[in-house]
Amino acid sequence: MDFHKYEKIWLVFGILSLVIFLSIVGITAFGQGHTPAGGMDTIDPEKVSEIAPFDNPGVKQLDKNTYEVALVAKAFGYEPSEIKVPVGKEIIFTLTSTDVVHSFTIKDTKVNMMVVPGRITHKSYTFDKPGKYLVLCNEYCGTGHHFMSTEIEVYE
Ligand code: CUA
């Protein structure tokens, strides 16, 4: 029996399997790169200031009972810094980041959004009490992370 022949066959088989495996991985990675996961909105992080609604961030009334608050998160703050919204109305927070991953976490509410560069994240919330709400960044984003905060004023 020619031992070397068997060895060669196995070697060829091994290389073939590796090639097939790598092409599958490659195709999968390539495919994912071109399909935004979960139908999430994407945005060019370098052009955020030119793209609506981030070209004019802030509070905008959409209809009688709905408001949109567009915010840009960046190291180490949120733009705009002043946010005033009415109580008892649906507030849609729309956020993106221009640099690294941040969060938009409104204390004592269920709002805890991940803000990722290249993506637009939405979260709807209705405040049932007027007052001042503290917003914090819960994702470590650099030296100024602990100072990254803002405030939302909810008025009657
Ligand atoms: Cu932004 Cu931590």
PDB file of C-alpha atoms and ligand atoms in Angstrom:
ATOM      1  CA  MET A   1       0.000   0.000   0.000  1.00  0.00           C
ATOM      2  CA  ASP A   2       1.322   3.402  -0.982  1.00  0.00           C
ATOM      3  CA  PHE A   3       1.148   5.430   2.200  1.00  0.00           C
ATOM      4  CA  HIS A   4       2.187   8.652   0.517  1.00  0.00           C
ATOM      5  CA  LYS A   5      -0.656   8.455  -1.952  1.00  0.00           C
ATOM      6  CA  TYR A   6      -3.184   8.362   0.919  1.00  0.00           C
ATOM      7  CA  GLU A   7      -1.440  11.208   2.624  1.00  0.00           C
ATOM      8  CA  LYS A   8      -1.659  13.267  -0.554  1.00  0.00           C
ATOM      9  CA  ILE A   9      -5.351  12.545  -0.968  1.00  0.00           C
ATOM     10  CA  TRP A  10      -6.021  13.671   2.581  1.00  0.00           C
ATOM     11  CA  LEU A  11      -3.898  16.745   2.093  1.00  0.00           C
ATOM     12  CA  VAL A  12      -5.837  17.695  -1.048  1.00  0.00           C
ATOM     13  CA  PHE A  13      -9.109  16.939   0.724  1.00  0.00           C
ATOM     14  CA  GLY A  14      -8.047  19.133   3.645  1.00  0.00           C
ATOM     15  CA  ILE A  15      -7.107  22.051   1.425  1.00  0.00           C
ATOM     16  CA  LEU A  16     -10.336  21.707  -0.553  1.00  0.00           C
ATOM     17  CA  SER A  17     -12.409  21.745   2.652  1.00  0.00           C
ATOM     18  CA  LEU A  18     -10.551  24.835   3.838  1.00  0.00           C
ATOM     19  CA  VAL A  19     -11.169  26.618   0.540  1.00  0.00           C
ATOM     20  CA  ILE A  20     -14.869  25.731   0.648  1.00  0.00           C
ATOM     21  CA  PHE A  21     -15.117  26.806   4.284  1.00  0.00           C
ATOM     22  CA  LEU A  22     -13.369  30.118   3.613  1.00  0.00           C
ATOM     23  CA  SER A  23     -15.584  30.883   0.619  1.00  0.00           C
ATOM     24  CA  ILE A  24     -18.704  30.262   2.696  1.00  0.00           C
ATOM     25  CA  VAL A  25     -17.402  32.560   5.449  1.00  0.00           C
ATOM     26  CA  GLY A  26     -16.405  35.110   2.817  1.00  0.00           C
ATOM     27  CA  ILE A  27     -19.773  35.035   1.094  1.00  0.00           C
ATOM     28  CA  THR A  28     -21.588  35.342   4.433  1.00  0.00           C
ATOM     29  CA  ALA A  29     -19.451  38.291   5.549  1.00  0.00           C
ATOM     30  CA  PHE A  30     -19.780  39.950   2.165  1.00  0.00           C
ATOM     31  CA  GLY A  31     -23.535  39.410   2.131  1.00  0.00           C
ATOM     32  CA  GLN A  32     -23.978  40.906   5.591  1.00  0.00           C
ATOM     33  CA  GLY A  33     -21.891  43.941   4.702  1.00  0.00           C
ATOM     34  CA  HIS A  34     -24.437  44.831   2.068  1.00  0.00           C
ATOM     35  CA  THR A  35     -27.626  44.155   3.970  1.00  0.00           C
ATOM     36  CA  PRO A  36     -28.305  46.292   7.047  1.00  0.00           C
ATOM     37  CA  ALA A  37     -29.246  43.892   9.834  1.00  0.00           C
ATOM     38  CA  GLY A  38     -32.807  44.016  11.081  1.00  0.00           C
ATOM     39  CA  GLY A  39     -33.847  46.730   8.633  1.00  0.00           C
ATOM     40  CA  MET A  40     -32.120  49.373  10.726  1.00  0.00           C
ATOM     41  CA  ASP A  41     -31.611  52.765   9.163  1.00  0.00           C
ATOM     42  CA  THR A  42     -28.036  53.514   8.261  1.00  0.00           C
ATOM     43  CA  ILE A  43     -26.282  56.853   7.897  1.00  0.00           C
ATOM     44  CA  ASP A  44     -22.804  58.038   6.923  1.00  0.00           C
ATOM     45  CA  PRO A  45     -21.338  59.182  10.290  1.00  0.00           C
ATOM     46  CA  GLU A  46     -19.297  61.853   8.519  1.00  0.00           C
ATOM     47  CA  LYS A  47     -22.322  63.431   6.872  1.00  0.00           C
ATOM     48  CA  VAL A  48     -24.660  63.470   9.896  1.00  0.00           C
ATOM     49  CA  SER A  49     -24.821  67.277  10.026  1.00  0.00           C
ATOM     50  CA  GLU A  50     -26.033  67.370   6.406  1.00  0.00           C
ATOM     51  CA  ILE A  51     -28.745  64.717   6.682  1.00  0.00           C
ATOM     52  CA  ALA A  52     -32.270  65.325   8.014  1.00  0.00           C
ATOM     53  CA  PRO A  53     -33.349  65.350  10.798  1.00  0.00           C
ATOM     54  CA  PHE A  54     -29.797  65.748  12.154  1.00  0.00           C
ATOM     55  CA  ASP A  55     -29.071  68.804   9.999  1.00  0.00           C
ATOM     56  CA  ASN A  56     -31.473  70.615  12.305  1.00  0.00           C
ATOM     57  CA  PRO A  57     -31.546  68.616  15.546  1.00  0.00           C
ATOM     58  CA  GLY A  58     -34.093  69.341  18.236  1.00  0.00           C
ATOM     59  CA  VAL A  59     -37.789  69.007  18.933  1.00  0.00           C
ATOM     60  CA  LYS A  60     -40.229  68.906  16.040  1.00  0.00           C
ATOM     61  CA  GLN A  61     -43.996  68.437  16.274  1.00  0.00           C
ATOM     62  CA  LEU A  62     -45.129  65.756  13.820  1.00  0.00           C
ATOM     63  CA  ASP A  63     -48.868  65.934  14.533  1.00  0.00           C
ATOM     64  CA  LYS A  64     -51.256  66.797  17.357  1.00  0.00           C
ATOM     65  CA  ASN A  65     -49.998  64.043  19.656  1.00  0.00           C
ATOM     66  CA  THR A  66     -46.569  63.193  18.326  1.00  0.00           C
ATOM     67  CA  TYR A  67     -43.205  64.888  18.595  1.00  0.00           C
ATOM     68  CA  GLU A  68     -39.838  63.875  17.268  1.00  0.00           C
ATOM     69  CA  VAL A  69     -36.635  64.721  19.093  1.00  0.00           C
ATOM     70  CA  ALA A  70     -33.575  64.397  16.878  1.00  0.00           C
ATOM     71  CA  LEU A  71     -30.290  64.231  18.755  1.00  0.00           C
ATOM     72  CA  VAL A  72     -26.676  63.725  17.808  1.00  0.00           C
ATOM     73  CA  ALA A  73     -24.476  61.986  20.367  1.00  0.00           C
ATOM     74  CA  LYS A  74     -20.756  62.663  20.267  1.00  0.00           C
ATOM     75  CA  ALA A  75     -17.847  62.624  22.680  1.00  0.00           C
ATOM     76  CA  PHE A  76     -18.891  63.897  25.181  1.00  0.00           C
ATOM     77  CA  GLY A  77     -22.385  65.316  24.918  1.00  0.00           C
ATOM     78  CA  TYR A  78     -25.683  65.493  23.077  1.00  0.00           C
ATOM     79  CA  GLU A  79     -26.777  68.009  20.508  1.00  0.00           C
ATOM     80  CA  PRO A  80     -28.821  70.084  21.070  1.00  0.00           C
ATOM     81  CA  SER A  81     -28.188  70.447  24.790  1.00  0.00           C
ATOM     82  CA  GLU A  82     -31.638  71.870  25.519  1.00  0.00           C
ATOM     83  CA  ILE A  83     -34.685  69.637  25.069  1.00  0.00           C
ATOM     84  CA  LYS A  84     -38.216  70.583  26.106  1.00  0.00           C
ATOM     85  CA  VAL A  85     -41.136  68.267  25.398  1.00  0.00           C
ATOM     86  CA  PRO A  86     -44.766  68.156  26.544  1.00  0.00           C
ATOM     87  CA  VAL A  87     -46.107  65.628  29.041  1.00  0.00           C
ATOM     88  CA  GLY A  88     -48.573  62.959  27.860  1.00  0.00           C
ATOM     89  CA  LYS A  89     -47.592  63.065  24.187  1.00  0.00           C
ATOM     90  CA  GLU A  90     -45.730  60.482  22.193  1.00  0.00           C
ATOM     91  CA  ILE A  91     -42.092  61.500  21.899  1.00  0.00           C
ATOM     92  CA  ILE A  92     -40.032  59.733  19.273  1.00  0.00           C
ATOM     93  CA  PHE A  93     -36.348  59.988  20.066  1.00  0.00           C
ATOM     94  CA  THR A  94     -34.202  59.660  16.958  1.00  0.00           C
ATOM     95  CA  LEU A  95     -30.483  59.410  17.515  1.00  0.00           C
ATOM     96  CA  THR A  96     -27.196  58.762  15.844  1.00  0.00           C
ATOM     97  CA  SER A  97     -23.537  59.134  16.786  1.00  0.00           C
ATOM     98  CA  THR A  98     -20.756  60.796  14.829  1.00  0.00           C
ATOM     99  CA  ASP A  99     -17.899  58.991  16.553  1.00  0.00           C
ATOM    100  CA  VAL A 100     -18.127  55.995  18.895  1.00  0.00           C
ATOM    101  CA  VAL A 101     -20.906  53.996  20.565  1.00  0.00           C
ATOM    102  CA  HIS A 102     -22.794  55.985  23.208  1.00  0.00           C
ATOM    103  CA  SER A 103     -26.095  55.471  24.935  1.00  0.00           C
ATOM    104  CA  PHE A 104     -29.068  57.703  25.560  1.00  0.00           C
ATOM    105  CA  THR A 105     -30.457  56.622  28.885  1.00  0.00           C
ATOM    106  CA  ILE A 106     -33.203  58.659  30.528  1.00  0.00           C
ATOM    107  CA  LYS A 107     -33.072  58.056  34.261  1.00  0.00           C
ATOM    108  CA  ASP A 108     -36.208  56.539  35.859  1.00  0.00           C
ATOM    109  CA  THR A 109     -37.737  55.628  32.487  1.00  0.00           C
ATOM    110  CA  LYS A 110     -37.546  52.664  30.146  1.00  0.00           C
ATOM    111  CA  VAL A 111     -35.556  54.658  27.605  1.00  0.00           C
ATOM    112  CA  ASN A 112     -32.094  53.116  27.248  1.00  0.00           C
ATOM    113  CA  MET A 113     -30.943  53.453  23.673  1.00  0.00           C
ATOM    114  CA  MET A 114     -27.678  52.332  22.144  1.00  0.00           C
ATOM    115  CA  VAL A 115     -26.384  55.062  19.877  1.00  0.00           C
ATOM    116  CA  VAL A 116     -24.132  53.609  17.215  1.00  0.00           C
ATOM    117  CA  PRO A 117     -22.198  55.528  14.540  1.00  0.00           C
ATOM    118  CA  GLY A 118     -23.568  54.690  11.095  1.00  0.00           C
ATOM    119  CA  ARG A 119     -27.012  53.847  12.431  1.00  0.00           C
ATOM    120  CA  ILE A 120     -30.173  55.724  13.250  1.00  0.00           C
ATOM    121  CA  THR A 121     -31.970  54.511  16.357  1.00  0.00           C
ATOM    122  CA  HIS A 122     -35.562  55.320  17.286  1.00  0.00           C
ATOM    123  CA  LYS A 123     -37.410  54.974  20.558  1.00  0.00           C
ATOM    124  CA  SER A 124     -40.892  56.120  21.396  1.00  0.00           C
ATOM    125  CA  TYR A 125     -41.743  57.259  24.905  1.00  0.00           C
ATOM    126  CA  THR A 126     -44.551  59.151  26.617  1.00  0.00           C
ATOM    127  CA  PHE A 127     -43.708  61.028  29.816  1.00  0.00           C
ATOM    128  CA  ASP A 128     -46.531  60.808  32.324  1.00  0.00           C
ATOM    129  CA  LYS A 129     -45.095  63.344  34.761  1.00  0.00           C
ATOM    130  CA  PRO A 130     -43.714  66.814  34.125  1.00  0.00           C
ATOM    131  CA  GLY A 131     -40.306  67.702  35.475  1.00  0.00           C
ATOM    132  CA  LYS A 132     -36.638  67.494  34.715  1.00  0.00           C
ATOM    133  CA  TYR A 133     -35.238  64.180  33.563  1.00  0.00           C
ATOM    134  CA  LEU A 134     -31.564  63.358  33.665  1.00  0.00           C
ATOM    135  CA  VAL A 135     -30.051  61.743  30.583  1.00  0.00           C
ATOM    136  CA  LEU A 136     -26.852  59.730  30.930  1.00  0.00           C
ATOM    137  CA  CYS A 137     -24.489  57.853  28.658  1.00  0.00           C
ATOM    138  CA  ASN A 138     -24.271  54.228  29.784  1.00  0.00           C
ATOM    139  CA  GLU A 139     -21.697  53.048  27.253  1.00  0.00           C
ATOM    140  CA  TYR A 140     -18.076  53.707  28.063  1.00  0.00           C
ATOM    141  CA  CYS A 141     -16.988  56.078  25.297  1.00  0.00           C
ATOM    142  CA  GLY A 142     -13.720  57.617  26.462  1.00  0.00           C
ATOM    143  CA  THR A 143     -12.175  59.972  28.996  1.00  0.00           C
ATOM    144  CA  GLY A 144     -15.225  62.240  29.200  1.00  0.00           C
ATOM    145  CA  HIS A 145     -17.745  59.406  29.479  1.00  0.00           C
ATOM    146  CA  HIS A 146     -18.647  60.140  33.105  1.00  0.00           C
ATOM    147  CA  PHE A 147     -19.477  63.739  32.243  1.00  0.00           C
ATOM    148  CA  MET A 148     -21.639  62.884  29.254  1.00  0.00           C
ATOM    149  CA  SER A 149     -25.140  63.872  30.280  1.00  0.00           C
ATOM    150  CA  THR A 150     -27.958  66.238  29.510  1.00  0.00           C
ATOM    151  CA  GLU A 151     -31.431  67.074  30.750  1.00  0.00           C
ATOM    152  CA  ILE A 152     -34.923  66.894  29.325  1.00  0.00           C
ATOM    153  CA  GLU A 153     -37.560  69.296  30.537  1.00  0.00           C
ATOM    154  CA  VAL A 154     -41.042  67.835  30.391  1.00  0.00           C
ATOM    155  CA  TYR A 155     -43.679  70.555  30.618  1.00  0.00           C
ATOM    156  CA  GLU A 156     -47.424  70.438  31.315  1.00  0.00           C
TER     157      GLU A 156
HETATM  158 CU1  CUA B   1     -20.893  58.608  25.626  1.00  0.00          CU
HETATM  159 CU2  CUA B   1     -20.243  57.253  27.417  1.00  0.00          CU
END
